[in-house]
XYZ file of C-alpha atoms in Angstrom:
379
model
C -45.900 -23.234 -14.191
C -46.732 -19.901 -15.785
C -44.601 -18.360 -18.520
C -41.457 -17.161 -16.678
C -40.864 -14.436 -19.266
C -44.150 -12.681 -18.534
C -43.567 -9.358 -16.852
C -39.863 -9.076 -17.643
C -38.642 -5.532 -18.433
C -38.167 -4.364 -21.994
C -34.384 -4.656 -21.780
C -34.737 -8.449 -21.541
C -36.150 -8.714 -25.074
C -34.170 -8.205 -28.285
C -37.090 -6.739 -30.236
C -37.881 -4.145 -27.572
C -34.326 -3.353 -26.437
C -32.336 -3.606 -29.674
C -34.367 -3.894 -32.895
C -36.805 -1.052 -32.324
C -34.486 1.341 -30.489
C -31.785 0.766 -33.118
C -34.028 2.406 -35.682
C -33.821 5.568 -33.553
C -30.139 5.206 -32.527
C -31.426 4.776 -28.983
C -29.981 1.422 -27.844
C -28.793 1.663 -24.236
C -27.369 -1.710 -23.156
C -26.823 -0.939 -19.476
C -29.724 -2.254 -17.406
C -28.646 -0.782 -14.075
C -25.648 0.003 -11.902
C -24.796 -0.900 -8.273
C -23.123 2.477 -7.682
C -22.408 5.867 -9.244
C -19.411 8.204 -9.375
C -19.466 11.652 -7.797
C -17.319 14.667 -8.709
C -15.171 14.186 -5.603
C -14.591 10.457 -6.133
C -10.992 9.768 -7.120
C -11.065 7.565 -10.220
C -8.035 5.519 -11.269
C -7.706 3.718 -14.595
C -5.558 0.964 -16.033
C -5.711 -1.363 -18.987
C -5.523 -1.226 -22.749
C -5.644 1.762 -25.055
C -9.410 2.225 -24.782
C -9.157 2.945 -21.035
C -7.578 6.278 -21.877
C -10.854 7.562 -23.333
C -12.531 7.236 -19.935
C -9.801 9.273 -18.261
C -10.102 12.083 -20.764
C -13.897 12.123 -20.510
C -13.863 12.336 -16.711
C -11.542 15.316 -16.811
C -13.639 17.036 -19.463
C -16.734 16.572 -17.285
C -15.035 18.088 -14.238
C -14.633 14.832 -12.321
C -11.630 13.855 -10.224
C -9.095 11.721 -12.076
C -6.417 10.333 -9.805
C -2.916 10.623 -11.166
C -0.326 9.454 -8.650
C 2.599 9.973 -10.996
C 3.520 12.364 -13.778
C 6.459 12.748 -16.096
C 5.994 16.507 -15.837
C 6.496 17.304 -19.525
C 3.863 16.174 -22.079
C 6.393 16.686 -24.882
C 8.646 14.100 -23.246
C 5.828 11.528 -23.087
C 5.175 10.568 -26.730
C 3.894 7.114 -25.791
C 1.204 8.252 -23.364
C 2.425 6.925 -20.024
C 0.967 9.998 -18.312
C -2.521 9.046 -19.490
C -2.885 6.468 -16.724
C -3.114 6.908 -12.950
C 0.472 5.707 -12.624
C 2.958 5.606 -15.455
C 2.606 1.880 -16.141
C 1.465 2.296 -19.755
C -0.833 -0.228 -21.397
C -1.702 -3.246 -19.239
C -3.222 -5.607 -21.766
C -3.696 -8.886 -19.873
C -5.041 -9.723 -16.441
C -1.758 -11.501 -15.693
C 0.038 -8.188 -16.274
C -2.417 -6.441 -13.955
C -1.938 -8.975 -11.180
C 1.836 -8.871 -11.523
C 1.797 -5.057 -11.517
C 0.162 -5.210 -8.090
C 2.535 -7.906 -6.905
C 5.641 -6.033 -8.064
C 4.413 -2.834 -6.375
C 3.976 -4.654 -3.047
C 7.218 -6.676 -3.302
C 5.336 -9.937 -3.775
C 7.069 -10.692 -7.053
C 10.554 -9.726 -8.215
C 11.025 -10.830 -11.828
C 14.429 -12.142 -12.791
C 14.352 -10.619 -16.275
C 13.308 -7.023 -15.586
C 15.747 -4.991 -17.712
C 16.239 -5.274 -21.476
C 19.053 -3.969 -23.642
C 18.226 -2.272 -26.937
C 20.252 -2.686 -30.118
C 21.826 0.727 -29.462
C 23.257 -0.566 -26.175
C 20.905 1.438 -23.925
C 18.795 -0.258 -21.231
C 15.007 -0.131 -20.753
C 12.468 -1.293 -18.187
C 11.027 -4.561 -19.520
C 7.626 -3.600 -18.094
C 7.687 -0.039 -19.492
C 10.004 -0.414 -22.478
C 9.128 2.885 -24.160
C 8.860 5.210 -21.163
C 12.203 6.929 -21.824
C 13.156 7.463 -25.450
C 16.852 7.819 -24.628
C 16.917 4.705 -22.433
C 19.259 4.302 -19.466
C 22.984 3.749 -19.337
C 22.844 0.744 -16.980
C 20.443 -1.819 -15.492
C 20.972 -0.176 -12.103
C 19.712 3.146 -13.483
C 16.554 1.426 -14.754
C 15.862 -0.063 -11.326
C 16.472 3.252 -9.539
C 13.986 4.955 -11.845
C 11.446 2.215 -11.144
C 11.285 2.692 -7.364
C 9.184 5.895 -7.317
C 6.956 4.331 -9.965
C 6.157 1.335 -7.761
C 5.416 3.720 -4.909
C 3.024 5.635 -7.164
C 1.227 2.402 -8.088
C 0.620 1.723 -4.408
C -0.758 5.225 -3.983
C -3.109 4.813 -6.933
C -4.444 1.477 -5.688
C -4.874 2.627 -2.092
C -6.310 6.097 -2.679
C -8.783 5.542 -5.490
C -12.510 5.466 -4.797
C -13.237 3.883 -8.185
C -10.904 1.694 -10.228
C -11.608 1.222 -13.946
C -9.846 -1.591 -15.772
C -10.181 -2.244 -19.493
C -9.335 -5.805 -20.486
C -7.534 -5.761 -23.818
C -5.792 -8.989 -24.868
C -5.288 -12.649 -24.071
C -2.135 -13.028 -26.173
C 1.137 -12.143 -24.534
C 4.772 -12.998 -23.956
C 6.124 -14.375 -20.701
C 9.461 -15.275 -19.213
C 10.255 -18.971 -18.988
C 12.336 -18.164 -15.909
C 9.477 -17.117 -13.620
C 6.363 -16.384 -15.691
C 6.785 -12.600 -15.800
C 4.311 -11.127 -18.310
C 5.432 -8.305 -20.591
C 3.484 -5.573 -22.428
C 5.516 -6.111 -25.606
C 7.180 -9.150 -27.112
C 10.893 -9.360 -26.367
C 12.762 -8.212 -29.432
C 10.236 -5.566 -30.497
C 11.962 -2.865 -28.451
C 14.817 -4.732 -26.806
C 15.753 -7.880 -24.923
C 18.835 -9.064 -23.181
C 18.313 -12.813 -22.994
C 18.237 -15.664 -25.522
C 14.971 -16.366 -27.343
C 14.527 -19.687 -25.520
C 14.026 -17.763 -22.253
C 10.692 -16.395 -23.532
C 7.409 -18.009 -24.509
C 4.223 -16.922 -26.242
C 1.083 -17.566 -24.194
C -2.581 -17.186 -25.088
C -4.430 -16.981 -21.770
C -7.545 -19.074 -21.301
C -10.840 -17.959 -19.790
C -10.027 -19.816 -16.568
C -6.594 -18.195 -16.281
C -7.969 -14.754 -17.049
C -10.790 -15.071 -14.562
C -8.450 -16.347 -11.831
C -5.919 -13.561 -12.409
C -8.625 -10.887 -12.347
C -10.308 -12.310 -9.249
C -6.976 -12.580 -7.434
C -6.090 -9.002 -8.318
C -9.429 -7.709 -7.013
C -9.044 -9.670 -3.780
C -5.658 -8.056 -3.237
C -6.883 -4.618 -4.262
C -9.707 -4.879 -1.710
C -7.160 -5.959 0.907
C -5.445 -2.557 0.637
C -8.560 -0.555 -0.306
C -11.733 -2.141 1.117
C -14.096 0.582 -0.140
C -12.986 0.676 -3.754
C -15.672 0.296 -6.403
C -14.602 -1.368 -9.643
C -15.701 -0.976 -13.252
C -14.599 -3.599 -15.782
C -14.751 -3.030 -19.518
C -13.514 -4.927 -22.573
C -11.721 -3.037 -25.319
C -13.502 -3.149 -28.695
C -10.164 -2.647 -30.504
C -9.119 -5.746 -32.443
C -5.710 -7.414 -32.266
C -3.173 -5.680 -34.448
C -1.459 -9.057 -34.980
C -1.714 -12.600 -33.687
C 1.105 -15.023 -32.984
C -1.258 -17.999 -33.076
C -1.647 -20.083 -36.225
C -5.137 -18.652 -36.706
C -6.272 -15.885 -38.996
C -6.254 -12.628 -37.037
C -10.075 -12.341 -37.222
C -10.997 -15.542 -35.320
C -7.991 -14.929 -33.070
C -9.516 -11.571 -32.157
C -12.944 -13.101 -31.539
C -11.395 -15.714 -29.249
C -9.501 -13.097 -27.293
C -12.471 -10.783 -26.814
C -14.768 -13.696 -25.943
C -12.407 -14.872 -23.205
C -12.136 -11.365 -21.777
C -15.882 -10.801 -21.919
C -16.646 -14.054 -20.096
C -14.012 -13.443 -17.424
C -15.177 -9.880 -16.778
C -18.807 -10.925 -16.414
C -18.113 -13.894 -14.164
C -15.942 -11.828 -11.845
C -18.427 -8.944 -11.768
C -21.301 -11.324 -11.022
C -19.402 -12.831 -8.114
C -18.313 -9.702 -6.241
C -20.240 -6.784 -4.718
C -19.278 -3.333 -5.896
C -17.962 -4.591 -9.244
C -19.714 -3.579 -12.476
C -19.231 -4.725 -16.049
C -19.737 -1.724 -18.337
C -20.705 -2.688 -21.950
C -18.436 -0.439 -24.023
C -17.561 -3.488 -26.123
C -21.216 -4.121 -26.987
C -21.907 -0.470 -27.771
C -19.144 -0.414 -30.398
C -19.336 -3.941 -31.835
C -23.047 -4.805 -31.503
C -25.205 -5.195 -34.628
C -27.142 -2.057 -33.685
C -23.994 -0.027 -34.442
C -23.915 -1.378 -38.027
C -20.142 -0.997 -38.078
C -20.280 2.795 -38.144
C -18.160 3.182 -35.004
C -15.012 1.859 -36.694
C -12.530 3.758 -38.835
C -11.551 2.610 -42.342
C -9.058 0.131 -40.851
C -12.021 -1.657 -39.162
C -10.031 -1.604 -35.926
C -9.768 1.920 -34.579
C -12.836 3.382 -32.874
C -14.191 6.646 -34.302
C -14.817 9.749 -32.189
C -18.529 9.101 -32.732
C -18.110 5.656 -31.188
C -16.216 7.015 -28.192
C -18.958 9.624 -27.730
C -21.632 6.919 -27.817
C -19.834 4.928 -25.108
C -19.260 7.938 -22.895
C -22.865 9.087 -23.278
C -24.063 5.819 -21.741
C -21.292 5.989 -19.135
C -22.301 9.506 -18.096
C -26.023 8.804 -18.061
C -25.739 5.820 -15.740
C -22.600 6.345 -13.694
C -21.847 10.046 -13.215
C -23.877 11.849 -10.578
C -24.242 15.593 -10.109
C -22.513 17.529 -7.360
C -25.771 18.122 -5.473
C -26.140 14.349 -5.026
C -22.597 13.993 -3.713
C -22.934 14.223 0.063
C -25.589 11.569 0.553
C -24.001 8.883 -1.567
C -20.417 9.557 -0.500
C -21.386 9.197 3.146
C -22.990 5.820 2.437
C -19.764 4.194 1.244
C -18.886 1.154 3.365
C -16.072 -1.376 3.099
C -16.873 -4.342 0.906
C -16.389 -7.862 2.267
C -12.873 -9.070 1.565
C -13.180 -11.648 -1.240
C -11.293 -14.900 -1.089
C -8.585 -15.459 -3.645
C -9.406 -18.263 -6.081
C -7.499 -21.521 -5.742
C -4.020 -21.236 -7.201
C -3.506 -22.599 -10.697
C 0.133 -22.532 -11.759
C 2.648 -22.367 -8.905
C 3.583 -18.910 -7.614
C 6.863 -18.925 -9.526
C 4.845 -18.937 -12.747
C 2.380 -16.213 -11.827
C 4.136 -13.753 -9.583
C 1.797 -14.657 -6.731
C 2.321 -14.026 -3.042
C 0.672 -12.784 0.136
C -0.474 -9.186 0.557
C 1.455 -7.290 3.260
C -0.199 -4.615 5.446
C -1.100 -1.506 3.504
C 1.107 1.541 3.931
C -1.400 4.250 3.110
C -0.174 7.563 1.789
C -2.253 10.645 1.018
C -1.783 11.502 -2.630
C -4.050 12.559 -5.473
C -3.368 14.668 -8.545
C -5.720 16.072 -11.133
C -5.346 14.832 -14.667
C -5.159 17.804 -17.044
C -3.512 16.613 -20.251
C -5.261 16.086 -23.573
C -3.024 13.603 -25.342
C -3.594 11.157 -28.175
C -4.614 7.593 -27.398
C -1.467 5.469 -27.343
C -1.168 1.706 -27.858
C 2.035 -0.186 -27.174
C 0.626 -2.988 -29.321
C 1.019 -0.843 -32.440
C 4.785 -1.020 -31.958
C 4.574 -4.578 -33.360
C 3.778 -3.325 -36.861
C 6.107 -0.333 -36.609
C 9.005 -2.618 -35.673
C 8.578 -4.549 -38.945
C 8.910 -1.537 -41.231
């Protein structure tokens, strides 16, 4: 047998791809892409705070950002719900993402879906900060939710590219049916006793299964969609585990990184984009973090988006040829079920009800993280 490493490209070797280029600030960790994005491709985003940077960059570059829902008044959206393709806010865990799909398609109807705040007003448990004034009744919350679920369906069905940023493994779920929430009950409001909720730190197997199931269902309603997965480089603001927050963060990001890669490797038309590595890798020497060692600097965002643009964004003159070549991807099989459906919000995808809808994203808002409400609530 000859040396199997002979003839491998430079990007396969640390000295050639990291050590030497790092001296020139020229490390580019993306070795190739299975697809690109054209100016007419409708791009939808979801995920943690870092996903919002991609949306803003696409708009700034003149690309088509799909926004199926808008609050209409940026001043009335202090928590950034308009930054995503539908007003779902931060979706931190893959369980949240899967249940967002399932709730939109009536596959899962959580029992504990409305919380009451200390001031007596009611909020959507899955979007607890969307309306500062709250609602006067649970029925009003549910009425306001209906057009939102319709907008989620539009976003999933009409996007050409779906970008999801995996953010956390830690979360809070309902003991009644496994519903996963973006914030811990009690941070903003909750209407049930504490024993009805549980902290859960999702494993790599759970995360991978939730992500794979979501993508199978997304492809069932949108067979041509291309998918980009990223992992947020923003550390946990707090951990509810017994660990120090630093190893707790490393665990969480490691789980997300493994799950994203395994799912991307197993499905056509799915790409893992290394924003996490660009910010956290040793070649960055820590310079892409603010003084809090958690927030990403504008320089770091620019470095990520430079690689994103170079590899994934194609010019208008290339549009017609590549757009015409788009074909449906094979429908992936859902992974074997883990917990029973009552614990995951699982179900069977109904026929798609396609609706023509796309809106251009034109706001330039700050990056918003629901997770930061944890610290604010303690002040």
